[in-house]
CSV table of C-alpha atoms in Angstrom, one decimal:
chain,number,residue,atom,x,y,z
Z,1,UNK,CA,-33.9,16.8,-43.3
Z,2,UNK,CA,-30.2,17.3,-44.6
Z,3,UNK,CA,-28.2,19.5,-42.1
Z,4,UNK,CA,-24.7,21.0,-42.2
Z,5,UNK,CA,-21.6,21.3,-40.4
Z,6,UNK,CA,-19.6,24.4,-40.0
Z,7,UNK,CA,-15.9,23.7,-40.3
Z,8,UNK,CA,-13.2,26.3,-39.9
Z,9,UNK,CA,-10.0,25.4,-42.5
Z,10,UNK,CA,-6.9,26.5,-41.4
Z,11,UNK,CA,-4.0,26.6,-43.7
Z,12,UNK,CA,-0.4,25.8,-43.1
Z,13,UNK,CA,2.9,26.2,-45.3
Z,14,UNK,CA,5.4,23.1,-45.7
Z,15,UNK,CA,8.7,24.1,-44.9
Z,16,UNK,CA,11.8,21.7,-44.4
Z,17,UNK,CA,15.1,21.4,-42.3
Z,18,UNK,CA,17.3,21.9,-45.6
Z,19,UNK,CA,17.9,24.4,-48.0
Z,20,UNK,CA,18.1,21.9,-51.0
Z,21,UNK,CA,14.7,20.6,-50.2
Z,22,UNK,CA,12.0,20.6,-53.1
Z,23,UNK,CA,9.2,22.3,-52.4
Z,24,UNK,CA,6.9,19.4,-53.2
Z,25,UNK,CA,9.1,16.8,-51.8
Z,26,UNK,CA,6.6,15.8,-48.9
Z,27,UNK,CA,3.6,15.2,-51.1
Z,28,UNK,CA,6.0,13.2,-53.7
Z,29,UNK,CA,7.0,11.0,-50.9
Z,30,UNK,CA,3.6,10.5,-49.3
Z,31,UNK,CA,2.3,9.6,-52.5
Z,32,UNK,CA,4.9,7.2,-52.8
Z,33,UNK,CA,4.3,6.1,-49.4
Z,34,UNK,CA,0.3,5.5,-49.8
Z,35,UNK,CA,0.8,3.3,-53.1
Z,36,UNK,CA,2.5,1.0,-51.4
Z,37,UNK,CA,1.1,0.7,-47.9
Z,38,UNK,CA,-1.5,-0.5,-45.6
Z,39,UNK,CA,-3.7,1.2,-43.0
Z,40,UNK,CA,-2.0,-1.4,-40.8
Z,41,UNK,CA,1.3,-0.2,-41.6
Z,42,UNK,CA,0.3,3.5,-41.2
Z,43,UNK,CA,-0.7,3.1,-37.4
Z,44,UNK,CA,1.8,5.2,-35.2
Z,45,UNK,CA,1.6,4.2,-31.6
Z,46,UNK,CA,1.3,7.4,-29.1
Z,47,UNK,CA,3.2,5.5,-26.1
Z,48,UNK,CA,4.5,2.2,-25.8
Z,49,UNK,CA,2.6,2.3,-22.3
Z,50,UNK,CA,-0.9,2.7,-24.0
Z,51,UNK,CA,-2.6,1.6,-27.0
Z,52,UNK,CA,-3.7,5.2,-28.9
Z,53,UNK,CA,-2.6,5.4,-31.9
Z,54,UNK,CA,-2.9,7.9,-35.1
Z,55,UNK,CA,-3.6,6.8,-38.3
Z,56,UNK,CA,-4.0,8.1,-41.8
Z,57,UNK,CA,-6.9,5.9,-42.8
Z,58,UNK,CA,-8.2,7.2,-45.5
Z,59,UNK,CA,-6.8,8.9,-48.8
Z,60,UNK,CA,-7.6,10.2,-52.4
Z,61,UNK,CA,-4.9,10.9,-54.9
Z,62,UNK,CA,-5.3,13.9,-57.4
Z,63,UNK,CA,-2.8,15.1,-59.8
Z,64,UNK,CA,-2.0,18.4,-57.6
Z,65,UNK,CA,-3.3,17.3,-54.2
Z,66,UNK,CA,-3.4,14.6,-51.5
Z,67,UNK,CA,-6.5,14.3,-49.9
Z,68,UNK,CA,-6.7,12.2,-46.5
Z,69,UNK,CA,-8.4,11.5,-43.1
Z,70,UNK,CA,-6.5,11.2,-40.0
Z,71,UNK,CA,-8.4,8.9,-37.1
Z,72,UNK,CA,-7.2,8.6,-33.7
Z,73,UNK,CA,-7.6,5.3,-32.0
Z,74,UNK,CA,-7.8,3.8,-28.6
Z,75,UNK,CA,-8.2,0.9,-26.5
Z,76,UNK,CA,-10.6,2.5,-24.5
Z,77,UNK,CA,-14.5,4.4,-24.9
Z,78,UNK,CA,-17.2,3.3,-26.9
Z,79,UNK,CA,-17.5,5.6,-29.8
Z,80,UNK,CA,-16.8,3.1,-32.4
Z,81,UNK,CA,-14.9,0.2,-33.6
Z,82,UNK,CA,-12.9,-0.8,-36.4
Z,83,UNK,CA,-12.5,-4.4,-37.5
Z,84,UNK,CA,-9.2,-5.9,-37.5
Z,85,UNK,CA,-9.4,-7.2,-40.8
Z,86,UNK,CA,-9.8,-3.8,-42.0
Z,87,UNK,CA,-6.3,-2.7,-41.5
Z,88,UNK,CA,-5.2,-5.2,-44.3
Z,89,UNK,CA,-7.0,-2.8,-46.6
Z,90,UNK,CA,-5.4,0.6,-48.3
Z,91,UNK,CA,-8.7,2.5,-46.8
Z,92,UNK,CA,-10.6,2.5,-43.9
Z,93,UNK,CA,-13.7,4.9,-44.5
Z,94,UNK,CA,-15.4,6.5,-41.7
Z,95,UNK,CA,-18.9,4.4,-42.6
Z,96,UNK,CA,-16.6,1.0,-41.6
Z,97,UNK,CA,-16.4,2.0,-38.1
Z,98,UNK,CA,-19.0,-0.3,-36.3
Z,99,UNK,CA,-20.9,1.2,-33.6
Z,100,UNK,CA,-21.5,-2.2,-31.8
Z,101,UNK,CA,-19.1,-3.1,-28.8
Z,102,UNK,CA,-16.5,-5.8,-29.5
Z,103,UNK,CA,-13.3,-6.5,-27.1
Z,104,UNK,CA,-11.1,-7.5,-30.4
Z,105,UNK,CA,-11.9,-4.3,-32.0
Z,106,UNK,CA,-10.0,-0.9,-32.1
Z,107,UNK,CA,-12.0,2.1,-30.9
Z,108,UNK,CA,-12.6,5.1,-33.0
Z,109,UNK,CA,-12.0,8.4,-31.0
Z,110,UNK,CA,-11.9,11.1,-33.3
Z,111,UNK,CA,-11.1,12.2,-37.0
Z,112,UNK,CA,-10.0,15.0,-39.1
Z,113,UNK,CA,-9.4,15.7,-42.8
Z,114,UNK,CA,-6.4,17.4,-44.5
Z,115,UNK,CA,-5.6,18.6,-48.2
Z,116,UNK,CA,-2.0,18.5,-49.0
Z,117,UNK,CA,-0.4,20.5,-52.0
Z,118,UNK,CA,3.0,20.8,-53.0
Z,119,UNK,CA,4.1,23.7,-50.4
Z,120,UNK,CA,0.8,23.9,-48.2
Z,121,UNK,CA,-1.8,21.9,-46.4
Z,122,UNK,CA,-5.1,22.8,-45.2
Z,123,UNK,CA,-6.9,20.7,-42.2
Z,124,UNK,CA,-10.1,20.7,-40.8
Z,125,UNK,CA,-8.5,20.4,-37.3
Z,126,UNK,CA,-10.6,22.3,-34.3
Z,127,UNK,CA,-9.2,25.7,-34.1
Z,128,UNK,CA,-8.0,25.1,-30.2
Z,129,UNK,CA,-5.6,22.2,-31.9
Z,130,UNK,CA,-2.1,22.4,-33.1
Z,131,UNK,CA,-0.8,20.5,-36.0
Z,132,UNK,CA,2.0,19.4,-34.3
Z,133,UNK,CA,0.9,15.9,-33.9
Z,134,UNK,CA,0.1,15.8,-37.8
Z,135,UNK,CA,3.3,17.2,-38.1
Z,136,UNK,CA,4.8,14.5,-36.0
Z,137,UNK,CA,2.9,11.6,-37.7
Z,138,UNK,CA,3.8,12.6,-41.6
Z,139,UNK,CA,7.6,12.8,-40.3
Z,140,UNK,CA,7.4,9.2,-38.5
Z,141,UNK,CA,5.4,8.0,-41.7
Z,142,UNK,CA,8.1,9.0,-44.0
Z,143,UNK,CA,11.0,8.3,-41.8
Z,144,UNK,CA,12.7,5.5,-44.4
Z,145,UNK,CA,11.6,7.9,-47.4
Z,146,UNK,CA,12.7,11.5,-46.1
Z,147,UNK,CA,16.7,10.6,-45.8
Z,148,UNK,CA,17.0,13.1,-42.6
Z,149,UNK,CA,14.8,16.0,-43.9
Z,150,UNK,CA,12.0,17.0,-41.4
Z,151,UNK,CA,8.9,18.7,-42.7
Z,152,UNK,CA,7.5,21.4,-40.2
Z,153,UNK,CA,3.9,22.6,-40.6
Z,154,UNK,CA,4.1,26.7,-40.4
Z,155,UNK,CA,0.8,28.6,-39.9
Z,156,UNK,CA,0.1,30.8,-42.7
Z,157,UNK,CA,-1.3,34.4,-41.5
Z,158,UNK,CA,-4.5,36.0,-42.7
Z,159,UNK,CA,-4.1,37.8,-46.2
Z,160,UNK,CA,-6.5,40.1,-44.7
Z,161,UNK,CA,-4.2,41.8,-42.5
Z,162,UNK,CA,-1.9,44.4,-44.6
Z,163,UNK,CA,1.7,44.2,-45.2
Z,164,UNK,CA,2.1,47.8,-43.8
Z,165,UNK,CA,0.4,46.7,-40.5
Z,166,UNK,CA,3.0,43.5,-40.2
Z,167,UNK,CA,5.5,46.0,-40.9
Z,168,UNK,CA,4.7,48.0,-37.7
Z,169,UNK,CA,4.8,45.5,-35.4
Z,170,UNK,CA,6.2,46.2,-31.9
Z,171,UNK,CA,5.3,43.7,-29.4
Z,172,UNK,CA,3.7,40.2,-29.3
Z,173,UNK,CA,1.9,40.0,-26.1
Z,174,UNK,CA,0.9,36.6,-24.6
Z,175,UNK,CA,-1.5,36.8,-21.5
Z,176,UNK,CA,-1.2,34.6,-18.5
Z,177,UNK,CA,-4.2,32.5,-19.5
Z,178,UNK,CA,-2.7,31.4,-22.6
Z,179,UNK,CA,-1.2,27.9,-23.1
Z,180,UNK,CA,1.0,26.6,-25.5
Z,181,UNK,CA,1.1,22.6,-26.4
Z,182,UNK,CA,4.4,21.0,-26.6
Z,183,UNK,CA,3.6,17.8,-28.4
Z,184,UNK,CA,5.7,14.6,-28.8
Z,185,UNK,CA,5.1,11.1,-29.8
Z,186,UNK,CA,4.0,10.1,-26.3
Z,187,UNK,CA,2.3,12.9,-24.6
Z,188,UNK,CA,0.9,16.4,-24.8
Z,189,UNK,CA,2.6,18.7,-22.1
Z,190,UNK,CA,0.6,21.9,-21.6
Z,191,UNK,CA,3.0,25.1,-20.8
Z,192,UNK,CA,0.7,27.9,-18.9
Z,193,UNK,CA,2.1,31.4,-17.7
Z,194,UNK,CA,-0.3,31.0,-15.2
Z,195,UNK,CA,1.7,28.3,-13.6
Z,196,UNK,CA,4.8,29.9,-13.9
Z,197,UNK,CA,3.2,32.7,-12.1
Z,198,UNK,CA,2.8,30.5,-9.3
Z,199,UNK,CA,6.3,28.8,-9.3
Z,200,UNK,CA,7.9,32.4,-9.5
Z,201,UNK,CA,5.3,33.4,-6.1
Z,202,UNK,CA,6.5,30.4,-4.2
Z,203,UNK,CA,10.1,31.9,-4.1
Z,204,UNK,CA,8.9,35.0,-2.9
Z,205,UNK,CA,6.0,34.0,-0.6
Z,206,UNK,CA,6.5,31.0,1.4
Z,207,UNK,CA,3.0,30.6,2.2
Z,208,UNK,CA,1.4,28.3,-0.5
Z,209,UNK,CA,-2.4,29.4,0.8
Z,210,UNK,CA,-1.5,32.9,-0.2
Z,211,UNK,CA,0.0,32.3,-3.3
Z,212,UNK,CA,-3.0,30.2,-4.6
Z,213,UNK,CA,-5.4,33.0,-3.2
Z,214,UNK,CA,-3.2,35.6,-5.4
Z,215,UNK,CA,-3.3,33.6,-8.4
Z,216,UNK,CA,-6.7,32.6,-8.4
Z,217,UNK,CA,-7.9,36.1,-7.5
Z,218,UNK,CA,-6.1,37.6,-10.6
Z,219,UNK,CA,-4.2,40.2,-8.2
Z,220,UNK,CA,-1.0,39.8,-10.3
Z,221,UNK,CA,-0.9,39.1,-14.0
Z,222,UNK,CA,1.7,37.6,-16.0
Z,223,UNK,CA,2.4,38.8,-19.7
Z,224,UNK,CA,5.3,37.7,-21.9
Z,225,UNK,CA,6.3,40.2,-24.1
Z,226,UNK,CA,8.2,39.7,-27.3
Z,227,UNK,CA,9.7,42.8,-28.6
Z,228,UNK,CA,10.4,43.4,-32.0
Z,229,UNK,CA,13.0,46.2,-32.9
Z,230,UNK,CA,12.6,49.1,-35.5
Z,231,UNK,CA,14.6,47.0,-38.3
Z,232,UNK,CA,11.6,45.2,-38.7
Z,233,UNK,CA,10.4,47.5,-41.2
Z,234,UNK,CA,13.0,46.3,-43.6
Z,235,UNK,CA,12.0,42.5,-43.0
Z,236,UNK,CA,9.8,41.1,-46.0
Z,237,UNK,CA,6.3,40.0,-45.7
Z,238,UNK,CA,7.6,36.6,-46.3
Z,239,UNK,CA,9.8,36.6,-43.3
Z,240,UNK,CA,7.6,38.5,-41.0
Z,241,UNK,CA,4.7,36.1,-41.7
Z,242,UNK,CA,7.1,32.7,-40.9
Z,243,UNK,CA,8.5,34.7,-37.6
Z,244,UNK,CA,4.7,35.1,-37.0
Z,245,UNK,CA,3.7,31.6,-37.9
Z,246,UNK,CA,6.7,30.1,-35.5
Z,247,UNK,CA,5.5,32.2,-32.6
Z,248,UNK,CA,2.1,31.0,-33.2
Z,249,UNK,CA,2.7,27.5,-34.0
Z,250,UNK,CA,2.4,25.9,-30.4
Z,251,UNK,CA,-0.2,28.1,-29.1
Z,252,UNK,CA,-3.7,26.1,-28.7
Z,253,UNK,CA,-5.5,28.9,-27.8
Z,254,UNK,CA,-5.1,32.1,-29.5
Z,255,UNK,CA,-7.7,34.4,-27.5
Z,256,UNK,CA,-4.8,35.6,-25.0
Z,257,UNK,CA,-2.5,36.7,-27.9
Z,258,UNK,CA,-2.2,40.2,-28.9
Z,259,UNK,CA,0.0,42.2,-31.4
Z,260,UNK,CA,0.9,45.6,-31.1
Z,261,UNK,CA,2.0,48.1,-33.6
Z,262,UNK,CA,4.0,51.2,-33.5
Z,263,UNK,CA,1.3,53.4,-34.2
Z,264,UNK,CA,-0.5,52.0,-30.9
Z,265,UNK,CA,-2.9,49.4,-32.9
Z,266,UNK,CA,-3.5,46.1,-31.6
Z,267,UNK,CA,-4.4,43.0,-33.6
Z,268,UNK,CA,-5.9,40.0,-31.9
Z,269,UNK,CA,-4.3,36.5,-31.9
Z,270,UNK,CA,-7.5,35.1,-33.5
Z,271,UNK,CA,-7.0,37.3,-36.2
Z,272,UNK,CA,-3.4,36.1,-37.3
Z,273,UNK,CA,-4.0,32.6,-38.5
Z,274,UNK,CA,-5.4,32.3,-42.2
Z,275,UNK,CA,-8.7,30.5,-42.1
Z,276,UNK,CA,-11.7,30.1,-43.7
Z,277,UNK,CA,-15.6,28.6,-42.4
Z,278,UNK,CA,-17.2,26.7,-44.4
Z,279,UNK,CA,-20.5,24.9,-44.3
Z,280,UNK,CA,-20.6,21.1,-45.4
Z,281,UNK,CA,-23.5,18.9,-46.0
Z,282,UNK,CA,-24.0,16.0,-44.0
Z,283,UNK,CA,-25.1,12.4,-44.8
Z,284,UNK,CA,-28.4,10.8,-43.4
Z,285,UNK,CA,-25.9,8.9,-41.0
Z,286,UNK,CA,-24.6,12.5,-40.0
Z,287,UNK,CA,-21.4,12.4,-41.8
Z,288,UNK,CA,-20.0,15.3,-43.6
Z,289,UNK,CA,-20.0,15.0,-47.5
Z,290,UNK,CA,-16.1,14.4,-48.1
Z,291,UNK,CA,-16.2,15.2,-51.8
Z,292,UNK,CA,-17.9,18.6,-51.0
Z,293,UNK,CA,-15.4,19.2,-48.0
Z,294,UNK,CA,-12.2,18.4,-50.5
Z,295,UNK,CA,-13.6,21.0,-52.9
Z,296,UNK,CA,-13.9,23.6,-50.5
Z,297,UNK,CA,-10.3,23.0,-49.0
Z,298,UNK,CA,-9.2,22.7,-52.8
Z,299,UNK,CA,-10.4,26.3,-53.3
Z,300,UNK,CA,-9.1,27.5,-50.0
Z,301,UNK,CA,-5.8,26.5,-51.0
Z,302,UNK,CA,-6.0,27.7,-54.8
Z,303,UNK,CA,-6.5,31.3,-53.9
Z,304,UNK,CA,-3.3,31.1,-51.2
């Protein structure tokens, strides 16, 4: 019996740090790199002290898109293994990952897919993960080609939110349970307002046990408020979406975010990202049908 997997697709705008950058520069450079590299050339080690790596393992090139699969591989765990000889190939398919244990093989940890156009990218990453690691990977992979240009993946804002409502934004409220991911090549640091609350209280109350009790009992609440002046009404929709996208980009859990408007209404953080849920058929071995996923991504990105 064929089963389906529900996947949430999210859309991001591709931005460069130079005004003169062409909108399709990332796609052009990526095609150039992929056509002249093996999977072994595309292995990015996250930290020299560990063997964990990110890898653009498989790609397909189309006239207007690049479809790719990202792998996280490591030396630890028993999820699945990759024969070293496969790194000499241009592509590694998910079916190439073996289940048997061999200490000479790299170990598969997880994977996700992306579809990249001239100025947008759609990913199948779980919603609790940011795209900072993908952004870091792409800039690393193209370091010799991009000539000091840096690319950013900025969350696109849902088209279901009316422009008139965006122009009424008064405050962005970030609750104490919200965590911000500060990703780098070597690690992911988590910034939590709850931890900031503890640090502040420790300067006021010397008794550490009392501070812990106050915080864990939710007797105090920390909330970060980002205020927008009235002149936001004169800001273009594109600039508002850019500002909001930059605000939520490093935040992995959007449940603790609320947008307050001048009319006293609220938009929840989970409503902000431009996303779409799709159901993809699985193969007999449980893998998603990649062509079906690619077409759903293509349909999604074509309507943005």
